Amino acid sequence: MAKVEFYRHALKEEDIAAAAEVLRGIFLTTGPKTAKFEQAFAEYLGVNHVVGVMSCTAGLFLSLEALGIGPGDEVITTPMTFIATANTILHAGAKPVFVDVEPETGNIDVARVAAAINGRTKAIMPVHLYGLMADVRKLDELCKKHNLFMIEDAAHATEAARDGARPGVLGHTSCFSFYATKNLTCGEGGAVATNDPELNDKLRWLRQHGMSKSAADRYTGTYQHWDMIGLGFKANLTDVQAALLLGQLPRLAAQLKRREEVAQRYEQAFCKLQNVRFPRVVPGAVSARHLFTIWVPPARRDEILVALQTRGIGVAVNYRAIHLLSYYRQQFGFKPGDFPIAERIGDSTITLPLYPGISDEAVDEVISAVSEVAG
């Protein structure tokens, strides 16, 4: 067992009790708890609508479908992210167009986005990496200039803000993850935020097979017949998941404060180490501090990774550059050197433990181990 675990969730007994209450009731699928969470999360984000879905992946895919993006279309995105981002574009029948990233943040480089826009481009899908939002205001300007959609991958960025904008405020949609290791979690789950009432309506029937009425509509009061108004999918959030999420919302600020304290301790310690760098949080931004990643010399990354594990430190790699994974190489002919900054980050990165419940002693253990093996 690791001396310092990579991650531990912050669920409390009252969250578990709330889910148990739903399990003892009648309605387990998308119903009143989901609706209550959607309203509460929309208020938290400052957006008009939230649609609960089974994952951020589902949210990204449904966003593409709702916006009519498919075969023949291109979507500009980043190779420095989890594979789900680009995979959803492929599943929609469109083509992911990668551009390189900023060397100091790992986020998509807006100047390179502008250079990649052509007549086939229909959307930009930025990723708010590690919890720091991409430059959404400049991306919004590009989208308005070229009549493009912006679909934000905000899987890491529930609490984030940049230049006064939260996720979902400027994008046509913003997609969130409630996966097991996320700052707001129900094990699996996600949500799509939007200010567009038509998109909200379309996402709701897309997540439930294209049916005109949800289970709650059909079985609350007098039975109502439903119609299939389009070709949809099975991608809805359940009341059991929503019950786990609701009680966490008021605790997000306090939990972010603790993660920020830990992240600053890491930064203060690691800035003294010659061979260790880390992503920068830009002025005017509030990072959600979802992940804390260090960048070490690529030739030593795997050696350092194993050495940290040997010392009982839980670690991960977030992420290797997508375009160099086997499937993308084989399908698109990508090769080393295509996106050198993303490749350098992907070859350098080690993600360290960062969660609200981590103790000061555990943080000391991580700092000591990193200093010993990578300094």
Coordinates of C-alpha atoms in Angstrom, one line a residue:
M1 CA 0.0 0.0 0.0
A2 CA 1.3 3.5 -0.9
K3 CA 2.6 5.7 1.8
V4 CA 0.9 8.6 0.1
E5 CA -2.1 7.5 -2.1
F6 CA -2.4 9.3 -5.4
Y7 CA -6.0 10.2 -4.7
R8 CA -8.8 9.9 -2.1
H9 CA -12.3 11.2 -2.6
A10 CA -13.8 13.7 -0.1
L11 CA -17.3 12.1 0.1
K12 CA -18.8 12.4 3.6
E13 CA -21.4 10.3 5.5
E14 CA -24.2 12.7 4.6
D15 CA -23.4 12.2 0.9
I16 CA -23.6 8.5 1.3
A17 CA -26.8 8.8 3.3
A18 CA -28.4 11.0 0.6
A19 CA -27.6 8.3 -2.0
A20 CA -29.0 5.6 0.3
E21 CA -32.2 7.6 0.7
V22 CA -32.7 7.6 -3.1
L23 CA -32.0 3.8 -3.1
R24 CA -34.8 3.3 -0.5
G25 CA -37.2 5.3 -2.6
I26 CA -38.9 4.6 -5.9
F27 CA -37.1 6.8 -8.5
L28 CA -33.5 5.6 -9.2
T29 CA -33.0 7.0 -12.8
T30 CA -33.2 10.6 -14.0
G31 CA -35.8 12.3 -11.8
P32 CA -36.3 14.9 -9.1
K33 CA -32.8 14.7 -7.6
T34 CA -31.2 15.1 -11.0
A35 CA -33.4 18.1 -11.7
K36 CA -32.4 19.6 -8.4
F37 CA -28.7 19.1 -9.0
E38 CA -29.0 20.5 -12.5
Q39 CA -30.5 23.7 -11.1
A40 CA -28.0 24.0 -8.3
F41 CA -25.0 23.4 -10.6
A42 CA -26.3 26.0 -13.1
E43 CA -26.5 28.5 -10.3
Y44 CA -23.0 27.6 -9.1
L45 CA -21.6 28.1 -12.6
G46 CA -23.7 31.2 -13.4
V47 CA -25.2 29.7 -16.5
N48 CA -28.8 29.3 -17.6
H49 CA -29.0 25.5 -18.1
V50 CA -27.2 22.3 -17.0
V51 CA -28.0 18.8 -18.4
G52 CA -26.8 15.8 -16.4
V53 CA -25.2 13.1 -18.5
M54 CA -23.3 9.8 -17.8
S55 CA -19.8 11.3 -18.4
C56 CA -17.9 14.2 -19.8
T57 CA -17.2 12.1 -22.8
A58 CA -21.0 11.7 -23.4
G59 CA -21.4 15.5 -22.9
L60 CA -18.8 16.3 -25.5
F61 CA -20.3 13.8 -28.0
L62 CA -23.8 15.0 -27.4
S63 CA -22.7 18.6 -27.8
L64 CA -21.2 17.8 -31.3
E65 CA -24.4 16.0 -32.2
A66 CA -26.6 18.8 -31.0
L67 CA -24.6 21.4 -33.0
G68 CA -24.9 19.3 -36.1
I69 CA -21.1 18.5 -36.4
G70 CA -20.3 15.4 -38.4
P71 CA -18.7 13.9 -41.5
G72 CA -16.7 16.4 -43.5
D73 CA -16.4 18.8 -40.6
E74 CA -13.2 19.6 -38.7
V75 CA -12.9 20.4 -35.0
I76 CA -9.7 22.0 -33.7
T77 CA -8.4 20.7 -30.4
T78 CA -5.3 19.9 -28.4
P79 CA -3.2 16.7 -28.3
M80 CA -2.4 17.4 -24.7
T81 CA -5.5 15.9 -23.0
F82 CA -7.2 12.6 -22.2
I83 CA -8.1 10.6 -25.3
A84 CA -11.8 11.1 -24.8
T85 CA -11.6 14.7 -26.1
A86 CA -10.4 13.7 -29.6
N87 CA -12.3 10.4 -29.6
T88 CA -15.7 12.1 -29.3
I89 CA -14.9 14.0 -32.5
L90 CA -14.2 10.8 -34.3
H91 CA -17.3 9.2 -32.9
A92 CA -19.3 12.1 -34.3
G93 CA -17.8 11.4 -37.8
A94 CA -15.8 14.6 -37.8
K95 CA -12.0 15.0 -38.0
P96 CA -9.9 16.2 -35.0
V97 CA -7.4 18.8 -36.0
F98 CA -4.6 19.1 -33.4
V99 CA -2.6 22.2 -32.7
D100 CA 0.3 22.6 -30.3
V101 CA 0.1 24.0 -26.8
E102 CA 1.5 26.8 -24.7
P103 CA 4.9 25.8 -23.2
E104 CA 4.2 27.3 -19.8
T105 CA 0.6 26.0 -19.3
G106 CA 0.0 23.0 -21.6
N107 CA -3.2 24.6 -22.7
I108 CA -4.1 25.0 -26.4
D109 CA -2.2 27.8 -28.2
V110 CA -4.7 30.4 -29.5
A111 CA -2.4 31.7 -32.2
R112 CA -2.0 28.2 -33.6
V113 CA -5.8 27.7 -33.4
A114 CA -6.2 30.8 -35.6
A115 CA -3.7 29.5 -38.2
A116 CA -5.5 26.1 -38.4
I117 CA -9.0 27.5 -39.2
N118 CA -10.2 26.7 -42.7
G119 CA -13.5 26.2 -44.6
R120 CA -14.1 22.8 -43.0
T121 CA -13.7 24.0 -39.5
K122 CA -16.9 24.0 -37.5
A123 CA -15.8 24.1 -33.9
I124 CA -13.0 24.6 -31.4
M125 CA -12.8 22.2 -28.5
P126 CA -10.4 23.7 -25.9
V127 CA -9.4 21.7 -22.8
H128 CA -8.9 23.5 -19.5
L129 CA -5.9 21.4 -18.6
Y130 CA -5.1 20.6 -14.9
G131 CA -7.7 23.1 -13.8
L132 CA -6.5 26.2 -15.6
M133 CA -8.9 27.5 -18.2
A134 CA -7.6 28.1 -21.8
D135 CA -7.9 31.7 -23.0
V136 CA -11.6 31.5 -23.6
R137 CA -12.0 35.2 -24.3
K138 CA -9.6 35.1 -27.3
L139 CA -11.1 31.8 -28.4
D140 CA -14.6 33.4 -28.2
E141 CA -13.3 36.2 -30.4
L142 CA -12.1 33.7 -33.0
C143 CA -15.4 31.8 -32.9
K144 CA -17.4 34.9 -33.5
K145 CA -15.1 36.1 -36.3
H146 CA -15.3 32.8 -38.1
N147 CA -18.8 31.7 -37.1
L148 CA -17.6 28.6 -35.2
F149 CA -18.9 26.8 -32.2
M150 CA -16.9 26.5 -28.9
I151 CA -17.3 23.3 -26.9
E152 CA -15.3 23.5 -23.7
D153 CA -13.8 20.4 -22.2
A154 CA -14.0 21.5 -18.6
A155 CA -13.5 18.0 -17.0
H156 CA -10.7 19.5 -14.9
A157 CA -12.2 22.9 -14.3
T158 CA -15.4 22.9 -12.2
E159 CA -14.2 25.7 -9.9
A160 CA -12.1 27.6 -12.4
A161 CA -12.3 31.1 -13.8
R162 CA -10.2 33.2 -16.2
D163 CA -10.5 36.9 -17.0
G164 CA -13.9 37.0 -15.2
A165 CA -15.4 34.0 -17.2
R166 CA -16.4 30.7 -15.8
P167 CA -16.7 27.5 -17.9
G168 CA -19.9 27.6 -19.9
V169 CA -20.3 31.4 -19.9
L170 CA -18.7 31.9 -23.3
G171 CA -18.7 28.5 -24.9
H172 CA -21.8 27.2 -26.7
T173 CA -21.5 24.2 -24.3
S174 CA -19.1 23.3 -21.5
C175 CA -18.7 19.7 -20.4
F176 CA -17.8 18.5 -16.9
S177 CA -16.7 15.2 -15.5
F178 CA -17.7 13.7 -12.1
Y179 CA -15.4 10.7 -12.5
A180 CA -13.9 9.1 -9.4
T181 CA -10.9 11.3 -9.1
K182 CA -12.6 14.6 -10.0
N183 CA -13.0 17.6 -7.6
L184 CA -16.8 17.0 -7.7
T185 CA -17.5 13.2 -8.0
C186 CA -20.1 10.5 -8.0
G187 CA -17.8 7.8 -9.4
E188 CA -19.0 8.2 -13.0
G189 CA -21.1 11.0 -14.4
G190 CA -21.0 14.4 -16.1
A191 CA -22.9 17.5 -17.1
V192 CA -23.2 19.9 -20.0
A193 CA -23.7 23.6 -19.3
T194 CA -25.2 26.0 -21.8
N195 CA -26.9 29.4 -22.0
D196 CA -28.8 28.4 -25.2
P197 CA -32.4 27.3 -24.5
E198 CA -32.6 25.4 -27.8
L199 CA -29.4 23.5 -27.1
N200 CA -30.6 22.7 -23.7
D201 CA -33.8 21.2 -25.1
K202 CA -32.0 19.2 -27.7
L203 CA -29.4 17.8 -25.3
R204 CA -32.2 16.6 -23.1
W205 CA -33.8 14.5 -25.7
L206 CA -30.5 13.4 -27.2
R207 CA -29.4 11.9 -23.8
Q208 CA -32.5 9.7 -23.7
H209 CA -32.8 8.0 -27.0
G210 CA -34.5 11.0 -28.7
M211 CA -37.7 10.6 -26.6
S212 CA -39.9 13.6 -26.2
K213 CA -40.6 12.8 -22.5
S214 CA -38.4 11.6 -19.7
A215 CA -39.2 8.9 -17.3
A216 CA -40.1 11.5 -14.7
D217 CA -42.5 13.1 -17.2
R218 CA -44.1 9.8 -18.1
Y219 CA -44.6 8.4 -14.6
T220 CA -45.4 11.5 -12.6
G221 CA -49.2 12.1 -12.5
T222 CA -51.4 10.9 -15.4
Y223 CA -49.5 8.7 -17.9
Q224 CA -48.3 10.6 -21.0
H225 CA -47.5 9.1 -24.3
W226 CA -44.1 9.9 -25.7
D227 CA -42.7 10.3 -29.2
M228 CA -39.3 9.8 -30.7
I229 CA -38.4 13.2 -32.1
G230 CA -34.9 12.4 -33.2
L231 CA -32.2 9.8 -33.1
G232 CA -30.7 9.9 -29.6
F233 CA -28.5 8.0 -27.2
K234 CA -28.5 6.5 -23.7
A235 CA -26.5 9.0 -21.7
N236 CA -28.5 10.3 -18.7
L237 CA -27.3 11.0 -15.2
T238 CA -29.3 9.2 -12.4
D239 CA -30.8 10.3 -9.2
V240 CA -28.4 8.1 -7.2
Q241 CA -25.5 10.0 -8.8
A242 CA -27.2 13.4 -8.4
A243 CA -27.8 12.7 -4.7
L244 CA -24.1 12.1 -4.2
L245 CA -23.3 15.4 -6.0
L246 CA -25.7 17.8 -4.4
G247 CA -24.1 17.9 -0.9
Q248 CA -20.7 18.5 -2.3
L249 CA -21.5 21.7 -4.0
P250 CA -21.4 23.9 -0.8
R251 CA -18.0 22.4 0.1
L252 CA -16.2 23.1 -3.2
A253 CA -14.8 26.4 -2.1
A254 CA -13.3 25.1 1.1
Q255 CA -11.8 22.0 -0.7
L256 CA -10.3 24.3 -3.4
K257 CA -8.7 26.4 -0.7
R258 CA -7.0 23.3 0.7
R259 CA -5.8 22.1 -2.8
E260 CA -4.5 25.6 -3.4
E261 CA -2.5 25.5 -0.2
V262 CA -1.0 22.1 -1.1
A263 CA -0.2 23.3 -4.7
Q264 CA 1.6 26.4 -3.4
R265 CA 3.7 24.3 -1.1
Y266 CA 4.7 22.1 -4.0
E267 CA 5.5 25.1 -6.1
Q268 CA 7.6 26.8 -3.4
A269 CA 9.6 23.5 -2.9
F270 CA 10.0 22.5 -6.5
C271 CA 11.0 26.0 -7.9
K272 CA 14.3 25.4 -6.1
L273 CA 15.0 22.2 -8.0
Q274 CA 17.0 22.6 -11.2
N275 CA 15.5 19.6 -13.0
V276 CA 11.8 20.1 -12.1
R277 CA 9.4 22.5 -13.7
F278 CA 5.6 22.7 -13.4
P279 CA 2.7 24.4 -15.3
R280 CA 2.1 28.1 -14.6
V281 CA -1.2 29.6 -13.5
V282 CA -1.5 32.8 -15.5
P283 CA -2.5 36.2 -14.0
G284 CA -6.3 36.7 -14.0
A285 CA -7.0 33.1 -13.6
V286 CA -8.3 30.9 -10.8
S287 CA -7.2 27.3 -11.2
A288 CA -9.4 24.5 -10.1
R289 CA -6.2 22.8 -9.1
H290 CA -7.5 19.4 -10.2
L291 CA -4.1 18.0 -10.9
F292 CA -0.5 19.0 -9.9
T293 CA 1.9 17.9 -12.5
I294 CA 5.7 18.3 -12.6
W295 CA 7.8 18.2 -15.7
V296 CA 11.2 16.4 -15.5
P297 CA 13.8 15.6 -18.1
P298 CA 12.2 13.3 -20.6
A299 CA 15.1 10.9 -20.6
R300 CA 14.6 10.4 -16.8
R301 CA 10.8 10.6 -16.5
D302 CA 10.1 6.8 -16.3
E303 CA 13.1 6.3 -13.9
I304 CA 11.8 9.0 -11.6
L305 CA 8.2 7.7 -11.9
V306 CA 9.3 4.3 -10.7
A307 CA 11.6 5.7 -8.0
L308 CA 8.6 7.7 -6.5
Q309 CA 6.4 4.6 -6.5
T310 CA 9.2 2.7 -4.8
R311 CA 9.2 5.3 -2.1
G312 CA 5.5 4.9 -1.6
I313 CA 4.3 7.9 -3.5
G314 CA 1.2 7.4 -5.7
V315 CA 1.7 8.9 -9.2
A316 CA 0.2 9.1 -12.6
V317 CA 0.9 10.4 -16.1
N318 CA -1.5 13.1 -17.3
Y319 CA -1.0 12.9 -20.3
R320 CA 1.0 11.4 -23.1
A321 CA 0.4 13.3 -26.3
I322 CA -2.6 11.8 -28.1
H323 CA -1.2 12.0 -31.6
L324 CA 1.7 9.6 -30.8
L325 CA -0.6 6.8 -29.5
S326 CA -0.8 3.8 -31.8
Y327 CA -4.4 4.4 -33.1
Y328 CA -3.8 8.0 -34.1
R329 CA -0.5 7.3 -35.7
Q330 CA -2.0 4.5 -37.8
Q331 CA -5.2 6.4 -38.7
F332 CA -3.6 9.8 -39.4
G333 CA 0.1 9.2 -40.0
F334 CA 1.2 11.4 -37.1
K335 CA 4.9 11.2 -36.2
P336 CA 7.3 12.6 -33.5
G337 CA 7.9 16.3 -34.2
D338 CA 4.4 17.1 -35.4
F339 CA 3.5 18.9 -32.1
P340 CA 6.8 19.3 -30.2
I341 CA 5.6 21.2 -27.2
A342 CA 2.9 18.7 -26.4
E343 CA 5.3 15.9 -27.0
R344 CA 7.8 17.4 -24.6
I345 CA 5.1 17.8 -21.9
G346 CA 3.9 14.2 -22.6
D347 CA 7.4 12.8 -22.2
S348 CA 8.1 14.9 -19.1
T349 CA 5.0 14.8 -17.0
I350 CA 4.4 13.1 -13.6
T351 CA 1.3 13.8 -11.7
L352 CA 1.6 14.0 -7.9
P353 CA -1.0 13.5 -5.1
L354 CA -3.4 16.4 -4.7
Y355 CA -6.7 16.2 -2.8
P356 CA -8.4 18.0 0.1
G357 CA -7.8 15.2 2.6
I358 CA -4.0 15.0 2.1
S359 CA -2.2 15.7 5.3
D360 CA 0.7 18.1 5.7
E361 CA 2.9 15.2 6.7
A362 CA 2.0 13.4 3.4
V363 CA 2.8 16.6 1.4
D364 CA 6.2 16.6 3.2
E365 CA 6.7 13.0 2.1
V366 CA 6.0 13.9 -1.5
I367 CA 8.3 16.9 -1.5
S368 CA 11.1 14.9 0.1
A369 CA 10.7 12.1 -2.4
V370 CA 10.7 14.4 -5.4
S371 CA 13.6 16.3 -4.1
E372 CA 15.6 13.1 -3.5
V373 CA 15.0 11.4 -6.9
A374 CA 14.5 14.4 -9.3
G375 CA 16.4 17.3 -7.7

